[in-house]
PDB file of C-alpha atoms in Angstrom:
ATOM      1  CA  MET B  70      34.355  58.526 -74.410  1.00 43.00           C
ATOM      2  CA  LYS B  71      34.820  57.982 -78.151  1.00 37.00           C
ATOM      3  CA  ARG B  72      38.382  59.272 -77.900  1.00 38.00           C
ATOM      4  CA  ILE B  73      39.154  56.897 -75.038  1.00 40.00           C
ATOM      5  CA  LEU B  74      37.609  53.979 -76.930  1.00 38.00           C
ATOM      6  CA  PHE B  75      39.590  54.858 -80.062  1.00 36.00           C
ATOM      7  CA  GLY B  76      42.761  55.054 -77.984  1.00 40.00           C
ATOM      8  CA  LEU B  77      42.150  51.620 -76.489  1.00 40.00           C
ATOM      9  CA  ILE B  78      41.522  50.112 -79.921  1.00 36.00           C
ATOM     10  CA  PHE B  79      44.722  51.703 -81.210  1.00 36.00           C
ATOM     11  CA  LEU B  80      46.777  50.377 -78.322  1.00 39.00           C
ATOM     12  CA  LEU B  81      45.347  46.899 -78.691  1.00 40.00           C
ATOM     13  CA  SER B  82      46.013  46.952 -82.417  1.00 39.00           C
ATOM     14  CA  PHE B  83      49.569  48.147 -81.849  1.00 37.00           C
ATOM     15  CA  ALA B  84      50.148  45.446 -79.245  1.00 41.00           C
ATOM     16  CA  SER B  85      48.874  42.749 -81.582  1.00 40.00           C
ATOM     17  CA  VAL B  86      51.262  43.684 -84.389  1.00 46.00           C
ATOM     18  CA  GLY B  87      54.115  43.816 -81.889  1.00 54.00           C
ATOM     19  CA  PHE B  88      54.087  40.050 -81.508  1.00 66.00           C
ATOM     20  CA  ALA B  89      56.633  38.194 -83.615  1.00 80.00           C
ATOM     21  CA  GLN B  90      56.960  34.755 -85.086  1.00 92.00           C
ATOM     22  CA  GLU B  91      58.430  32.111 -82.825  1.00 93.00           C
ATOM     23  CA  LEU B  92      61.675  31.231 -84.576  1.00 97.00           C
ATOM     24  CA  GLN B  93      64.810  33.211 -85.302  1.00 97.00           C
ATOM     25  CA  CYS B  94      66.765  30.614 -87.217  1.00 98.00           C
ATOM     26  CA  VAL B  95      70.055  31.187 -89.005  1.00 98.00           C
ATOM     27  CA  VAL B  96      70.149  29.026 -92.144  1.00 98.00           C
ATOM     28  CA  ASP B  97      73.373  28.003 -93.827  1.00 97.00           C
ATOM     29  CA  ILE B  98      73.868  25.978 -97.017  1.00 96.00           C
ATOM     30  CA  GLN B  99      77.252  24.355 -97.521  1.00 94.00           C
ATOM     31  CA  THR B 100      78.380  22.551-100.652  1.00 90.00           C
ATOM     32  CA  PRO B 101      81.746  21.105-101.760  1.00 79.00           C
ATOM     33  CA  THR B 102      81.867  23.503-104.723  1.00 72.00           C
ATOM     34  CA  GLN B 103      79.258  26.016-105.851  1.00 64.00           C
ATOM     35  CA  GLY B 104      80.598  27.560-109.039  1.00 66.00           C
ATOM     36  CA  SER B 105      77.748  28.347-111.403  1.00 65.00           C
ATOM     37  CA  ASP B 106      75.316  26.756-108.914  1.00 85.00           C
ATOM     38  CA  LYS B 107      75.802  29.551-106.371  1.00 87.00           C
ATOM     39  CA  GLN B 108      72.555  31.249-107.396  1.00 91.00           C
ATOM     40  CA  ILE B 109      70.399  28.194-106.727  1.00 94.00           C
ATOM     41  CA  TYR B 110      71.945  27.718-103.276  1.00 94.00           C
ATOM     42  CA  ASP B 111      71.467  31.393-102.441  1.00 94.00           C
ATOM     43  CA  GLN B 112      67.815  31.070-103.473  1.00 96.00           C
ATOM     44  CA  MET B 113      67.472  27.899-101.424  1.00 97.00           C
ATOM     45  CA  LYS B 114      68.879  29.635 -98.342  1.00 97.00           C
ATOM     46  CA  GLU B 115      66.533  32.585 -98.808  1.00 97.00           C
ATOM     47  CA  SER B 116      63.471  30.386 -99.318  1.00 98.00           C
ATOM     48  CA  ILE B 117      64.190  28.212 -96.272  1.00 98.00           C
ATOM     49  CA  THR B 118      64.995  31.242 -94.098  1.00 98.00           C
ATOM     50  CA  LYS B 119      61.709  32.932 -94.984  1.00 97.00           C
ATOM     51  CA  TYR B 120      59.723  29.727 -94.583  1.00 98.00           C
ATOM     52  CA  ILE B 121      61.080  29.048 -91.084  1.00 98.00           C
ATOM     53  CA  ASN B 122      61.247  32.569 -89.692  1.00 97.00           C
ATOM     54  CA  PHE B 123      58.263  34.392 -91.214  1.00 96.00           C
ATOM     55  CA  ARG B 124      55.641  31.797 -90.314  1.00 95.00           C
ATOM     56  CA  LYS B 125      53.495  31.636 -87.163  1.00 95.00           C
ATOM     57  CA  TRP B 126      53.840  28.022 -86.024  1.00 97.00           C
ATOM     58  CA  THR B 127      51.750  28.253 -82.848  1.00 95.00           C
ATOM     59  CA  ASP B 128      49.252  30.437 -81.018  1.00 92.00           C
ATOM     60  CA  LEU B 129      51.980  31.553 -78.605  1.00 87.00           C
ATOM     61  CA  LYS B 130      52.723  35.260 -78.405  1.00 88.00           C
ATOM     62  CA  PHE B 131      56.372  36.223 -78.678  1.00 86.00           C
ATOM     63  CA  GLN B 132      57.973  39.630 -78.438  1.00 90.00           C
ATOM     64  CA  PRO B 133      60.755  40.115 -81.018  1.00 88.00           C
ATOM     65  CA  GLU B 134      63.441  39.730 -78.339  1.00 89.00           C
ATOM     66  CA  GLU B 135      61.839  36.469 -77.129  1.00 90.00           C
ATOM     67  CA  ARG B 136      62.117  34.596 -80.411  1.00 96.00           C
ATOM     68  CA  ILE B 137      63.691  31.150 -80.233  1.00 97.00           C
ATOM     69  CA  LYS B 138      67.251  31.153 -81.530  1.00 98.00           C
ATOM     70  CA  ALA B 139      68.257  28.243 -83.728  1.00 98.00           C
ATOM     71  CA  ARG B 140      70.616  27.207 -86.513  1.00 98.00           C
ATOM     72  CA  MET B 141      70.071  24.938 -89.496  1.00 98.00           C
ATOM     73  CA  GLN B 142      73.071  23.963 -91.561  1.00 98.00           C
ATOM     74  CA  PHE B 143      72.403  22.008 -94.734  1.00 98.00           C
ATOM     75  CA  ILE B 144      75.507  20.245 -96.018  1.00 97.00           C
ATOM     76  CA  ILE B 145      74.818  19.226 -99.614  1.00 95.00           C
ATOM     77  CA  SER B 146      76.989  16.324-100.704  1.00 93.00           C
ATOM     78  CA  ASP B 147      75.270  15.254-103.916  1.00 92.00           C
ATOM     79  CA  ARG B 148      72.994  16.651-106.614  1.00 92.00           C
ATOM     80  CA  PRO B 149      71.571  13.638-108.491  1.00 93.00           C
ATOM     81  CA  ALA B 150      69.429  15.836-110.739  1.00 94.00           C
ATOM     82  CA  ILE B 151      68.974  19.521-111.486  1.00 93.00           C
ATOM     83  CA  ASP B 152      66.318  19.858-108.761  1.00 95.00           C
ATOM     84  CA  GLU B 153      67.435  17.076-106.370  1.00 96.00           C
ATOM     85  CA  PHE B 154      69.730  17.522-103.375  1.00 96.00           C
ATOM     86  CA  ARG B 155      71.197  15.029-100.928  1.00 96.00           C
ATOM     87  CA  GLY B 156      73.201  15.576 -97.751  1.00 96.00           C
ATOM     88  CA  THR B 157      72.967  16.109 -94.013  1.00 97.00           C
ATOM     89  CA  LEU B 158      71.344  18.668 -91.745  1.00 98.00           C
ATOM     90  CA  GLN B 159      72.685  19.985 -88.432  1.00 98.00           C
ATOM     91  CA  VAL B 160      70.013  21.517 -86.191  1.00 98.00           C
ATOM     92  CA  GLN B 161      70.813  23.492 -83.048  1.00 98.00           C
ATOM     93  CA  LEU B 162      68.590  25.166 -80.471  1.00 98.00           C
ATOM     94  CA  ILE B 163      70.098  28.011 -78.433  1.00 98.00           C
ATOM     95  CA  ARG B 164      68.521  29.119 -75.160  1.00 98.00           C
ATOM     96  CA  PRO B 165      69.453  32.227 -73.158  1.00 97.00           C
ATOM     97  CA  VAL B 166      70.155  31.693 -69.463  1.00 97.00           C
ATOM     98  CA  TYR B 167      68.245  33.928 -67.072  1.00 94.00           C
ATOM     99  CA  ASN B 168      69.964  37.120 -65.955  1.00 91.00           C
ATOM    100  CA  SER B 169      73.187  36.405 -67.856  1.00 93.00           C
ATOM    101  CA  THR B 170      74.755  36.733 -71.293  1.00 94.00           C
ATOM    102  CA  TYR B 171      75.332  32.987 -71.468  1.00 95.00           C
ATOM    103  CA  GLU B 172      73.472  30.952 -74.111  1.00 97.00           C
ATOM    104  CA  SER B 173      72.983  27.208 -73.706  1.00 98.00           C
ATOM    105  CA  ILE B 174      72.825  24.653 -76.513  1.00 98.00           C
ATOM    106  CA  VAL B 175      69.651  22.667 -75.771  1.00 98.00           C
ATOM    107  CA  LEU B 176      69.560  20.576 -78.937  1.00 98.00           C
ATOM    108  CA  ASN B 177      72.298  19.588 -81.357  1.00 97.00           C
ATOM    109  CA  VAL B 178      71.071  16.993 -83.855  1.00 97.00           C
ATOM    110  CA  ARG B 179      72.721  15.766 -87.036  1.00 97.00           C
ATOM    111  CA  ASP B 180      70.230  14.361 -89.520  1.00 97.00           C
ATOM    112  CA  GLU B 181      72.020  12.056 -91.951  1.00 94.00           C
ATOM    113  CA  ASN B 182      69.010  11.340 -94.182  1.00 90.00           C
ATOM    114  CA  ILE B 183      68.377  14.522 -96.127  1.00 96.00           C
ATOM    115  CA  PHE B 184      67.096  14.206 -99.692  1.00 96.00           C
ATOM    116  CA  PHE B 185      64.716  16.726-101.243  1.00 97.00           C
ATOM    117  CA  LYS B 186      63.722  18.549-104.393  1.00 97.00           C
ATOM    118  CA  PHE B 187      64.018  22.312-104.712  1.00 97.00           C
ATOM    119  CA  ASN B 188      63.057  24.636-107.536  1.00 95.00           C
ATOM    120  CA  ALA B 189      63.601  28.362-107.078  1.00 92.00           C
ATOM    121  CA  PHE B 190      60.411  29.104-109.026  1.00 91.00           C
ATOM    122  CA  THR B 191      58.212  26.847-106.867  1.00 93.00           C
ATOM    123  CA  PRO B 192      57.264  28.437-103.522  1.00 94.00           C
ATOM    124  CA  LEU B 193      57.495  26.369-100.352  1.00 97.00           C
ATOM    125  CA  GLU B 194      53.924  25.656 -99.214  1.00 96.00           C
ATOM    126  CA  PHE B 195      52.817  24.771 -95.698  1.00 96.00           C
ATOM    127  CA  SER B 196      50.200  22.219 -94.731  1.00 94.00           C
ATOM    128  CA  GLU B 197      49.707  20.768 -91.268  1.00 89.00           C
ATOM    129  CA  ASN B 198      47.642  17.793 -92.398  1.00 92.00           C
ATOM    130  CA  ASN B 199      49.079  16.910 -95.815  1.00 95.00           C
ATOM    131  CA  TYR B 200      52.439  15.881 -97.206  1.00 97.00           C
ATOM    132  CA  ILE B 201      53.413  18.629 -99.679  1.00 96.00           C
ATOM    133  CA  SER B 202      57.108  17.970-100.215  1.00 97.00           C
ATOM    134  CA  GLU B 203      60.088  16.378 -98.527  1.00 97.00           C
ATOM    135  CA  LEU B 204      61.767  19.724 -97.853  1.00 98.00           C
ATOM    136  CA  THR B 205      58.731  21.330 -96.220  1.00 98.00           C
ATOM    137  CA  SER B 206      58.111  18.169 -94.183  1.00 98.00           C
ATOM    138  CA  ILE B 207      61.667  18.295 -92.847  1.00 98.00           C
ATOM    139  CA  LEU B 208      61.359  22.008 -92.067  1.00 98.00           C
ATOM    140  CA  ASN B 209      57.950  21.563 -90.417  1.00 98.00           C
ATOM    141  CA  PHE B 210      59.250  18.684 -88.315  1.00 98.00           C
ATOM    142  CA  TYR B 211      62.251  20.564 -86.997  1.00 98.00           C
ATOM    143  CA  ALA B 212      60.289  23.783 -86.443  1.00 98.00           C
ATOM    144  CA  TYR B 213      57.979  21.948 -84.038  1.00 98.00           C
ATOM    145  CA  ILE B 214      60.900  20.051 -82.496  1.00 98.00           C
ATOM    146  CA  LEU B 215      62.691  23.330 -81.787  1.00 98.00           C
ATOM    147  CA  ILE B 216      59.590  24.928 -80.279  1.00 98.00           C
ATOM    148  CA  GLY B 217      58.882  21.777 -78.293  1.00 98.00           C
ATOM    149  CA  PHE B 218      62.346  21.504 -76.759  1.00 98.00           C
ATOM    150  CA  ASP B 219      62.466  25.219 -75.987  1.00 98.00           C
ATOM    151  CA  SER B 220      59.089  24.973 -74.248  1.00 97.00           C
ATOM    152  CA  GLU B 221      60.302  21.990 -72.197  1.00 98.00           C
ATOM    153  CA  THR B 222      63.065  24.104 -70.661  1.00 98.00           C
ATOM    154  CA  PHE B 223      60.653  26.757 -69.394  1.00 97.00           C
ATOM    155  CA  GLY B 224      57.712  24.644 -68.218  1.00 97.00           C
ATOM    156  CA  LEU B 225      57.386  21.018 -67.167  1.00 96.00           C
ATOM    157  CA  ALA B 226      56.229  18.882 -70.122  1.00 96.00           C
ATOM    158  CA  GLN B 227      55.169  22.027 -71.991  1.00 97.00           C
ATOM    159  CA  GLY B 228      56.517  20.772 -75.310  1.00 97.00           C
ATOM    160  CA  LYS B 229      54.244  17.759 -75.733  1.00 97.00           C
ATOM    161  CA  GLU B 230      51.749  19.605 -77.932  1.00 97.00           C
ATOM    162  CA  TYR B 231      54.506  20.461 -80.409  1.00 98.00           C
ATOM    163  CA  PHE B 232      56.036  16.988 -80.302  1.00 98.00           C
ATOM    164  CA  GLN B 233      52.604  15.631 -81.215  1.00 98.00           C
ATOM    165  CA  LYS B 234      52.554  17.961 -84.217  1.00 98.00           C
ATOM    166  CA  ALA B 235      56.014  16.721 -85.178  1.00 98.00           C
ATOM    167  CA  GLN B 236      54.819  13.135 -84.840  1.00 98.00           C
ATOM    168  CA  ASN B 237      51.907  13.892 -87.155  1.00 97.00           C
ATOM    169  CA  ILE B 238      54.407  15.097 -89.760  1.00 97.00           C
ATOM    170  CA  VAL B 239      56.350  11.836 -89.325  1.00 97.00           C
ATOM    171  CA  ASN B 240      53.161   9.847 -89.894  1.00 96.00           C
ATOM    172  CA  LEU B 241      52.300  11.806 -93.047  1.00 96.00           C
ATOM    173  CA  ALA B 242      55.802  11.536 -94.496  1.00 96.00           C
ATOM    174  CA  SER B 243      56.445   7.897 -93.630  1.00 93.00           C
ATOM    175  CA  SER B 244      54.197   6.631 -96.425  1.00 89.00           C
ATOM    176  CA  VAL B 245      56.293   8.385 -99.090  1.00 91.00           C
ATOM    177  CA  GLY B 246      59.293   6.123 -98.548  1.00 84.00           C
ATOM    178  CA  GLN B 247      62.070   8.625 -97.968  1.00 91.00           C
ATOM    179  CA  ALA B 248      64.657   7.751 -95.304  1.00 91.00           C
ATOM    180  CA  GLY B 249      64.477   9.161 -91.794  1.00 94.00           C
ATOM    181  CA  TRP B 250      60.745   8.908 -91.166  1.00 97.00           C
ATOM    182  CA  GLN B 251      60.379   5.256 -90.192  1.00 94.00           C
ATOM    183  CA  SER B 252      61.433   3.055 -87.290  1.00 92.00           C
ATOM    184  CA  PHE B 253      63.416   0.690 -89.496  1.00 89.00           C
ATOM    185  CA  ASP B 254      65.542   3.484 -91.011  1.00 86.00           C
ATOM    186  CA  GLY B 255      67.938   3.141 -88.071  1.00 87.00           C
ATOM    187  CA  THR B 256      67.876   4.012 -84.384  1.00 88.00           C
ATOM    188  CA  GLN B 257      68.839   7.681 -84.735  1.00 92.00           C
ATOM    189  CA  ASN B 258      66.427   9.542 -86.971  1.00 96.00           C
ATOM    190  CA  ARG B 259      63.380  11.824 -86.947  1.00 97.00           C
ATOM    191  CA  TYR B 260      61.038   8.962 -86.084  1.00 97.00           C
ATOM    192  CA  TRP B 261      62.955   8.024 -82.943  1.00 97.00           C
ATOM    193  CA  LEU B 262      63.618  11.586 -81.829  1.00 98.00           C
ATOM    194  CA  VAL B 263      59.937  12.426 -81.505  1.00 98.00           C
ATOM    195  CA  THR B 264      58.907   8.906 -80.443  1.00 97.00           C
ATOM    196  CA  ASP B 265      61.286   9.059 -77.472  1.00 97.00           C
ATOM    197  CA  MET B 266      59.871  12.427 -76.411  1.00 98.00           C
ATOM    198  CA  LEU B 267      56.301  11.058 -76.429  1.00 98.00           C
ATOM    199  CA  ASP B 268      57.088   7.615 -74.965  1.00 97.00           C
ATOM    200  CA  ASN B 269      55.310   7.179 -71.616  1.00 95.00           C
ATOM    201  CA  GLY B 270      58.189   5.026 -70.449  1.00 94.00           C
ATOM    202  CA  MET B 271      60.544   7.958 -71.018  1.00 95.00           C
ATOM    203  CA  ASN B 272      58.211  10.444 -69.355  1.00 95.00           C
ATOM    204  CA  ARG B 273      60.869  11.549 -66.859  1.00 96.00           C
ATOM    205  CA  ILE B 274      62.857  13.107 -69.702  1.00 98.00           C
ATOM    206  CA  HIS B 275      60.558  16.103 -69.324  1.00 98.00           C
ATOM    207  CA  ASN B 276      61.658  16.462 -65.689  1.00 98.00           C
ATOM    208  CA  VAL B 277      65.301  16.261 -66.774  1.00 98.00           C
ATOM    209  CA  LEU B 278      64.977  19.059 -69.326  1.00 98.00           C
ATOM    210  CA  TYR B 279      62.971  21.318 -67.026  1.00 98.00           C
ATOM    211  CA  THR B 280      65.082  20.747 -63.911  1.00 98.00           C
ATOM    212  CA  TYR B 281      68.395  21.121 -65.738  1.00 98.00           C
ATOM    213  CA  HIS B 282      67.476  24.383 -67.455  1.00 98.00           C
ATOM    214  CA  ARG B 283      64.853  26.251 -65.423  1.00 97.00           C
ATOM    215  CA  GLN B 284      65.829  25.151 -61.925  1.00 97.00           C
ATOM    216  CA  GLY B 285      69.525  24.673 -62.641  1.00 98.00           C
ATOM    217  CA  LEU B 286      70.989  26.924 -65.325  1.00 98.00           C
ATOM    218  CA  ASP B 287      68.598  29.806 -64.658  1.00 97.00           C
ATOM    219  CA  GLN B 288      69.668  29.872 -60.997  1.00 97.00           C
ATOM    220  CA  MET B 289      73.430  29.973 -61.626  1.00 96.00           C
ATOM    221  CA  GLU B 290      73.771  33.738 -61.341  1.00 94.00           C
ATOM    222  CA  LYS B 291      71.820  33.741 -58.088  1.00 95.00           C
ATOM    223  CA  ASN B 292      73.368  30.714 -56.372  1.00 97.00           C
ATOM    224  CA  MET B 293      75.956  28.725 -58.335  1.00 97.00           C
ATOM    225  CA  PRO B 294      76.565  25.947 -55.747  1.00 97.00           C
ATOM    226  CA  MET B 295      72.831  25.251 -55.470  1.00 97.00           C
ATOM    227  CA  ALA B 296      72.416  25.383 -59.259  1.00 97.00           C
ATOM    228  CA  ARG B 297      75.156  22.752 -59.629  1.00 98.00           C
ATOM    229  CA  LYS B 298      73.420  20.460 -57.154  1.00 98.00           C
ATOM    230  CA  THR B 299      70.141  20.834 -59.060  1.00 98.00           C
ATOM    231  CA  ILE B 300      71.902  19.995 -62.315  1.00 98.00           C
ATOM    232  CA  LEU B 301      73.417  16.926 -60.625  1.00 98.00           C
ATOM    233  CA  GLN B 302      69.886  15.932 -59.631  1.00 98.00           C
ATOM    234  CA  SER B 303      68.708  16.162 -63.255  1.00 98.00           C
ATOM    235  CA  LEU B 304      71.710  14.133 -64.456  1.00 98.00           C
ATOM    236  CA  ARG B 305      70.975  11.409 -61.894  1.00 98.00           C
ATOM    237  CA  GLU B 306      67.464  11.270 -63.330  1.00 98.00           C
ATOM    238  CA  MET B 307      68.968  10.919 -66.796  1.00 98.00           C
ATOM    239  CA  GLN B 308      71.221   8.129 -65.537  1.00 98.00           C
ATOM    240  CA  ARG B 309      68.253   6.231 -64.104  1.00 97.00           C
ATOM    241  CA  LEU B 310      66.383   6.610 -67.389  1.00 97.00           C
ATOM    242  CA  ASN B 311      69.369   5.281 -69.286  1.00 97.00           C
ATOM    243  CA  GLN B 312      69.659   2.303 -66.956  1.00 97.00           C
ATOM    244  CA  ARG B 313      66.006   1.456 -67.502  1.00 97.00           C
ATOM    245  CA  TYR B 314      65.952   2.230 -71.246  1.00 96.00           C
ATOM    246  CA  PRO B 315      69.507   1.916 -72.571  1.00 96.00           C
ATOM    247  CA  GLY B 316      70.417   3.088 -76.046  1.00 93.00           C
ATOM    248  CA  LYS B 317      67.631   5.625 -76.487  1.00 96.00           C
ATOM    249  CA  PHE B 318      68.273   8.249 -79.154  1.00 97.00           C
ATOM    250  CA  ILE B 319      67.135  11.077 -76.889  1.00 97.00           C
ATOM    251  CA  THR B 320      69.869  10.175 -74.386  1.00 97.00           C
ATOM    252  CA  ARG B 321      72.517  10.627 -77.064  1.00 97.00           C
ATOM    253  CA  VAL B 322      70.875  13.855 -78.241  1.00 97.00           C
ATOM    254  CA  PHE B 323      70.879  15.251 -74.701  1.00 98.00           C
ATOM    255  CA  LEU B 324      74.505  14.334 -74.041  1.00 98.00           C
ATOM    256  CA  THR B 325      75.745  15.617 -77.412  1.00 97.00           C
ATOM    257  CA  ALA B 326      74.263  19.027 -76.625  1.00 98.00           C
ATOM    258  CA  LYS B 327      75.197  19.140 -72.949  1.00 98.00           C
ATOM    259  CA  ALA B 328      78.558  17.410 -72.427  1.00 97.00           C
ATOM    260  CA  PRO B 329      80.803  20.474 -73.057  1.00 97.00           C
ATOM    261  CA  GLU B 330      78.522  22.646 -70.933  1.00 98.00           C
ATOM    262  CA  ILE B 331      78.489  20.157 -68.050  1.00 98.00           C
ATOM    263  CA  VAL B 332      82.294  20.100 -68.004  1.00 97.00           C
ATOM    264  CA  ASP B 333      82.421  23.912 -67.887  1.00 97.00           C
ATOM    265  CA  ILE B 334      79.815  24.147 -65.120  1.00 97.00           C
ATOM    266  CA  PHE B 335      81.674  21.733 -62.842  1.00 97.00           C
ATOM    267  CA  ARG B 336      85.208  22.859 -63.620  1.00 96.00           C
ATOM    268  CA  GLU B 337      85.154  25.205 -60.612  1.00 94.00           C
ATOM    269  CA  ALA B 338      82.903  23.068 -58.391  1.00 97.00           C
ATOM    270  CA  ASP B 339      83.978  21.689 -55.031  1.00 96.00           C
ATOM    271  CA  LEU B 340      85.620  18.261 -54.984  1.00 96.00           C
ATOM    272  CA  ARG B 341      82.520  16.473 -53.680  1.00 97.00           C
ATOM    273  CA  ASP B 342      80.343  17.741 -56.548  1.00 97.00           C
ATOM    274  CA  LYS B 343      83.039  16.857 -59.077  1.00 97.00           C
ATOM    275  CA  GLN B 344      83.253  13.314 -57.750  1.00 96.00           C
ATOM    276  CA  GLN B 345      79.470  12.931 -57.812  1.00 97.00           C
ATOM    277  CA  LEU B 346      79.381  14.173 -61.402  1.00 98.00           C
ATOM    278  CA  ILE B 347      81.951  11.620 -62.530  1.00 97.00           C
ATOM    279  CA  GLN B 348      80.091   8.819 -60.728  1.00 97.00           C
ATOM    280  CA  ILE B 349      76.979   9.777 -62.709  1.00 98.00           C
ATOM    281  CA  MET B 350      78.612  10.396 -66.075  1.00 97.00           C
ATOM    282  CA  ASP B 351      80.943   7.378 -66.218  1.00 96.00           C
ATOM    283  CA  PRO B 352      78.086   4.914 -66.840  1.00 96.00           C
ATOM    284  CA  LEU B 353      75.852   7.466 -68.558  1.00 97.00           C
ATOM    285  CA  ASP B 354      78.365   8.818 -71.078  1.00 97.00           C
ATOM    286  CA  PRO B 355      81.414   6.513 -71.054  1.00 96.00           C
ATOM    287  CA  ALA B 356      82.683   7.693 -74.448  1.00 95.00           C
ATOM    288  CA  ARG B 357      83.441  11.106 -72.910  1.00 96.00           C
ATOM    289  CA  GLY B 358      84.891   9.783 -69.655  1.00 95.00           C
ATOM    290  CA  SER B 359      88.260  11.469 -70.188  1.00 95.00           C
ATOM    291  CA  GLU B 360      86.556  14.835 -70.754  1.00 95.00           C
ATOM    292  CA  TYR B 361      84.715  14.650 -67.449  1.00 96.00           C
ATOM    293  CA  ALA B 362      87.862  13.456 -65.658  1.00 95.00           C
ATOM    294  CA  GLU B 363      89.584  16.691 -66.716  1.00 93.00           C
ATOM    295  CA  ILE B 364      87.648  18.608 -64.076  1.00 95.00           C
ATOM    296  CA  LEU B 365      89.615  16.827 -61.327  1.00 92.00           C
ATOM    297  CA  LYS B 366      92.911  18.281 -62.515  1.00 85.00           C
TER     298      LYS B 366
END
């Protein structure tokens, strides 16, 4: 009996250490010229990579192969002081499609308001309920945004908990005065990204993300014609949302990530589905009208 009990304890202990952190994020730091500054940027990349990837952000249990794939590319354009950095940040979320080798871009956001301090000898500290620094606030925000959007594609409205955490970070950071955290900083920033995802008026966005990915993309290998029709259904929902709430940031975010994929999915569709797609996308995404029209050729 003791041997059996010991064996069970061992197996449970082994199982518990087998769970991995949620994020598997590739971090890149780009600068116009590095020169003698290369060491500080290498240290910055290492610090950010460890902060994002070696932290448990939720109570969810992930196997190593289930970690959420993402990319963060910091493009540093200015260094006002020895420990100050200004630039932009490109954030991408990559989702595998069921029973295939295809990976879908779920999120592709360019944050134009990046300004932070970094010192290689000062560790990045995490706090959920306090503003510690601009850099950690930005990283915390996007970590929860990535987890939230990934969750939305696997379960209906399953990302709300993480969007609420991201909104809490916005609230904490907004009092500091840095750009990107407040409603009046523009219409396309961190504030509006999370506000749109928690807006009751935009509640159907959760249906769009779930239907498009779980009921559409994940069914492509099994039944491509039916998967296309389901994706059309989700895009009609997006069109109706845009008609009711035009100019929302989340609409642009969705289309930026999905437009190339949508074109590829419908390139080999039947003529009726192609025509329906163009009828939906012409008013929804007029700037890319010529790209969608290519599928008719």
